[in-house]
């Protein structure tokens, strides 16, 4: 695959951060270290009062990093603003306290291109104990479409939020988080997964 940087990014990484100074630099650096290069990084500062803004602004010499600030409105609404601002065909999620392996974006975009029926793609993830500086375990969600759907019907999230990539638009409709319901306050991801499941296949990379 050609990794030449284009004016139109194929992938938009979307992050909402609220007082995330502790791990934010590591998260940003993990995107800068990606082997795949045709991306933009949309970072929404959701009213942080710590050093979040100065950390992000230290990367403003990289034109692919787009920074926006607004007063605190909550995760779902903040992510929706990021999606509105995104230009990529695919949305990749990353939280400020997570890191992406260097080949994450390349593997996920390759999978989407090879499987055009898939609208949502998760992956296995490594759980870390930050205080001890060690890995605890590798979590492998169900990898087949049927297994994912069964888990969702039982109310399980299925995917680690920071591992997913999904199509920004399906049949001309932009996909947003449900920011209006009470459940969105603590399970905004599950509602999005259910919406995407109704529009196509889902899968997980091991």
Short mmCIF file of C-alpha atoms in Angstrom, two decimals:
data_model
loop_
_atom_site.label_atom_id
_atom_site.label_comp_id
_atom_site.label_asym_id
_atom_site.label_seq_id
_atom_site.Cartn_x
_atom_site.Cartn_y
_atom_site.Cartn_z
CA UNK A 1 0.00 0.00 0.00
CA UNK A 2 1.20 3.49 -0.84
CA UNK A 3 1.85 5.41 2.38
CA UNK A 4 2.46 8.73 0.65
CA UNK A 5 0.89 11.59 2.62
CA UNK A 6 -2.17 12.88 0.75
CA UNK A 7 -4.10 16.11 1.18
CA UNK A 8 -7.21 14.03 1.93
CA UNK A 9 -6.61 11.72 4.91
CA UNK A 10 -8.06 8.23 4.68
CA UNK A 11 -8.19 7.87 8.48
CA UNK A 12 -9.25 10.38 11.12
CA UNK A 13 -8.11 9.48 14.63
CA UNK A 14 -10.56 11.13 17.03
CA UNK A 15 -9.71 11.77 20.68
CA UNK A 16 -11.67 13.60 23.34
CA UNK A 17 -9.54 14.50 26.35
CA UNK A 18 -10.45 15.94 29.73
CA UNK A 19 -7.55 16.56 32.13
CA UNK A 20 -5.47 13.87 30.48
CA UNK A 21 -2.00 15.33 30.94
CA UNK A 22 -0.56 12.22 32.61
CA UNK A 23 -0.54 9.93 29.57
CA UNK A 24 -1.48 12.26 26.70
CA UNK A 25 2.02 12.66 25.31
CA UNK A 26 2.45 8.87 25.08
CA UNK A 27 -0.89 8.57 23.28
CA UNK A 28 0.00 11.24 20.73
CA UNK A 29 3.45 9.79 20.18
CA UNK A 30 1.94 6.36 19.49
CA UNK A 31 0.07 7.87 16.54
CA UNK A 32 3.12 9.72 15.27
CA UNK A 33 4.93 6.37 15.31
CA UNK A 34 2.38 4.65 13.06
CA UNK A 35 3.75 2.89 9.98
CA UNK A 36 0.70 4.12 8.05
CA UNK A 37 0.95 7.85 7.38
CA UNK A 38 -2.21 9.05 5.58
CA UNK A 39 -4.14 10.19 8.65
CA UNK A 40 -5.26 13.25 10.57
CA UNK A 41 -5.50 13.39 14.36
CA UNK A 42 -8.50 15.34 15.63
CA UNK A 43 -8.00 16.15 19.32
CA UNK A 44 -10.92 17.70 21.19
CA UNK A 45 -10.07 19.32 24.52
CA UNK A 46 -13.27 18.90 26.53
CA UNK A 47 -12.69 21.78 28.93
CA UNK A 48 -9.48 20.55 30.56
CA UNK A 49 -8.01 22.58 33.41
CA UNK A 50 -4.61 20.87 33.51
CA UNK A 51 -1.69 20.97 31.04
CA UNK A 52 -3.59 19.22 28.25
CA UNK A 53 -3.63 22.28 25.98
CA UNK A 54 0.09 23.02 26.24
CA UNK A 55 0.94 19.37 25.57
CA UNK A 56 -1.12 19.25 22.38
CA UNK A 57 0.11 22.65 21.21
CA UNK A 58 3.69 21.40 21.42
CA UNK A 59 2.83 19.17 18.43
CA UNK A 60 1.24 21.88 16.30
CA UNK A 61 4.15 21.87 13.86
CA UNK A 62 2.66 18.62 12.51
CA UNK A 63 -0.15 19.71 10.17
CA UNK A 64 -1.93 16.37 10.61
CA UNK A 65 -2.77 17.17 14.24
CA UNK A 66 -5.95 19.25 14.50
CA UNK A 67 -6.66 20.75 17.93
CA UNK A 68 -9.97 22.16 19.16
CA UNK A 69 -11.07 23.41 22.56
CA UNK A 70 -14.56 23.78 24.00
CA UNK A 71 -16.12 23.93 27.44
CA UNK A 72 -16.84 20.60 29.11
CA UNK A 73 -19.82 18.95 27.40
CA UNK A 74 -19.13 15.27 28.04
CA UNK A 75 -17.52 12.45 26.07
CA UNK A 76 -20.27 11.56 23.58
CA UNK A 77 -20.93 15.16 22.50
CA UNK A 78 -17.22 15.88 22.34
CA UNK A 79 -16.59 12.82 20.15
CA UNK A 80 -19.46 13.85 17.88
CA UNK A 81 -17.80 17.22 17.38
CA UNK A 82 -14.62 15.38 16.44
CA UNK A 83 -16.53 13.30 13.89
CA UNK A 84 -18.10 16.46 12.44
CA UNK A 85 -14.64 17.94 11.97
CA UNK A 86 -13.13 14.73 10.60
CA UNK A 87 -12.40 14.35 6.89
CA UNK A 88 -11.30 10.73 6.73
CA UNK A 89 -13.26 7.83 5.32
CA UNK A 90 -12.62 5.91 8.54
CA UNK A 91 -12.77 6.99 12.18
CA UNK A 92 -10.19 5.47 14.54
CA UNK A 93 -10.67 5.98 18.26
CA UNK A 94 -7.96 6.58 20.80
CA UNK A 95 -8.29 7.75 24.40
CA UNK A 96 -5.69 9.95 26.06
CA UNK A 97 -4.61 7.18 28.44
CA UNK A 98 -4.14 4.53 25.73
CA UNK A 99 -1.48 3.81 23.16
CA UNK A 100 -1.64 2.26 19.69
CA UNK A 101 0.84 -0.33 18.45
CA UNK A 102 2.84 1.02 15.46
CA UNK A 103 1.08 -1.14 12.85
CA UNK A 104 -2.45 -0.64 14.17
CA UNK A 105 -3.70 1.75 11.47
CA UNK A 106 -2.03 -0.13 8.63
CA UNK A 107 -3.55 -3.46 9.67
CA UNK A 108 -7.01 -2.02 10.16
CA UNK A 109 -7.17 -0.08 6.90
CA UNK A 110 -5.85 -3.12 5.00
CA UNK A 111 -8.64 -5.20 6.54
CA UNK A 112 -11.32 -2.68 5.57
CA UNK A 113 -10.09 -2.54 1.98
CA UNK A 114 -10.13 -6.35 1.78
CA UNK A 115 -13.55 -6.60 3.50
CA UNK A 116 -15.79 -3.79 2.19
CA UNK A 117 -18.87 -5.26 3.91
CA UNK A 118 -17.35 -4.54 7.35
CA UNK A 119 -18.43 -1.25 8.96
CA UNK A 120 -16.85 -1.67 12.42
CA UNK A 121 -13.50 -3.25 13.28
CA UNK A 122 -12.04 -3.86 16.71
CA UNK A 123 -8.91 -5.66 17.81
CA UNK A 124 -7.34 -7.57 20.64
CA UNK A 125 -5.69 -5.28 23.16
CA UNK A 126 -3.02 -5.42 25.83
CA UNK A 127 -4.12 -4.44 29.32
CA UNK A 128 -1.43 -2.61 31.29
CA UNK A 129 -0.89 -1.85 34.94
CA UNK A 130 0.38 1.71 34.68
CA UNK A 131 1.43 1.91 38.32
CA UNK A 132 3.55 -1.23 38.07
CA UNK A 133 4.69 -0.60 34.51
CA UNK A 134 3.83 -4.11 33.36
CA UNK A 135 1.42 -5.94 31.07
CA UNK A 136 -1.41 -7.80 32.76
CA UNK A 137 -3.11 -9.69 29.95
CA UNK A 138 -4.10 -9.74 26.30
CA UNK A 139 -7.86 -9.40 25.83
CA UNK A 140 -9.34 -11.09 22.74
CA UNK A 141 -12.95 -10.11 21.94
CA UNK A 142 -15.07 -12.51 19.83
CA UNK A 143 -13.71 -12.33 16.29
CA UNK A 144 -16.74 -13.33 14.22
CA UNK A 145 -19.72 -11.19 13.26
CA UNK A 146 -22.25 -13.49 14.96
CA UNK A 147 -20.25 -13.66 18.19
CA UNK A 148 -20.03 -9.88 18.38
CA UNK A 149 -23.76 -9.49 17.80
CA UNK A 150 -24.62 -12.02 20.51
CA UNK A 151 -22.46 -10.19 23.03
CA UNK A 152 -24.06 -6.86 22.17
CA UNK A 153 -27.56 -8.28 22.64
CA UNK A 154 -26.52 -9.22 26.18
CA UNK A 155 -25.44 -5.63 26.82
CA UNK A 156 -21.68 -6.28 26.63
CA UNK A 157 -19.47 -3.66 25.00
CA UNK A 158 -17.53 -6.30 22.99
CA UNK A 159 -14.79 -3.91 21.87
CA UNK A 160 -12.24 -1.85 23.74
CA UNK A 161 -13.24 1.67 22.69
CA UNK A 162 -9.69 2.75 21.83
CA UNK A 163 -9.17 -0.23 19.53
CA UNK A 164 -11.98 0.43 17.06
CA UNK A 165 -12.10 1.82 13.58
CA UNK A 166 -15.40 2.39 11.80
CA UNK A 167 -16.74 3.92 8.61
CA UNK A 168 -17.51 7.60 9.07
CA UNK A 169 -20.36 7.50 6.58
CA UNK A 170 -22.63 4.66 5.45
CA UNK A 171 -24.94 5.23 2.48
CA UNK A 172 -24.27 8.95 2.74
CA UNK A 173 -25.19 9.14 6.44
CA UNK A 174 -22.57 10.24 8.96
CA UNK A 175 -22.37 7.95 12.00
CA UNK A 176 -22.56 9.69 15.38
CA UNK A 177 -22.65 8.68 19.03
CA UNK A 178 -25.99 8.86 20.85
CA UNK A 179 -25.45 11.87 23.10
CA UNK A 180 -29.07 12.44 24.05
CA UNK A 181 -30.05 9.44 26.18
CA UNK A 182 -29.21 8.73 29.81
CA UNK A 183 -27.32 5.58 28.83
CA UNK A 184 -24.96 7.73 26.74
CA UNK A 185 -23.51 9.09 29.97
CA UNK A 186 -21.83 5.77 30.74
CA UNK A 187 -22.18 3.50 27.67
CA UNK A 188 -21.91 5.70 24.61
CA UNK A 189 -19.84 3.05 22.88
CA UNK A 190 -22.41 0.23 23.15
CA UNK A 191 -25.11 2.33 21.50
CA UNK A 192 -22.75 3.11 18.63
CA UNK A 193 -21.82 -0.55 18.17
CA UNK A 194 -25.51 -1.50 18.01
CA UNK A 195 -26.14 1.19 15.40
CA UNK A 196 -23.23 0.00 13.27
CA UNK A 197 -24.29 -3.65 13.60
CA UNK A 198 -27.59 -2.72 11.98
CA UNK A 199 -25.76 -1.29 8.97
CA UNK A 200 -23.19 -3.96 8.13
CA UNK A 201 -20.79 -6.59 9.39
CA UNK A 202 -18.43 -6.20 12.33
CA UNK A 203 -15.15 -7.96 12.94
CA UNK A 204 -12.12 -8.10 15.23
CA UNK A 205 -8.43 -8.41 14.44
CA UNK A 206 -6.58 -10.87 16.71
#
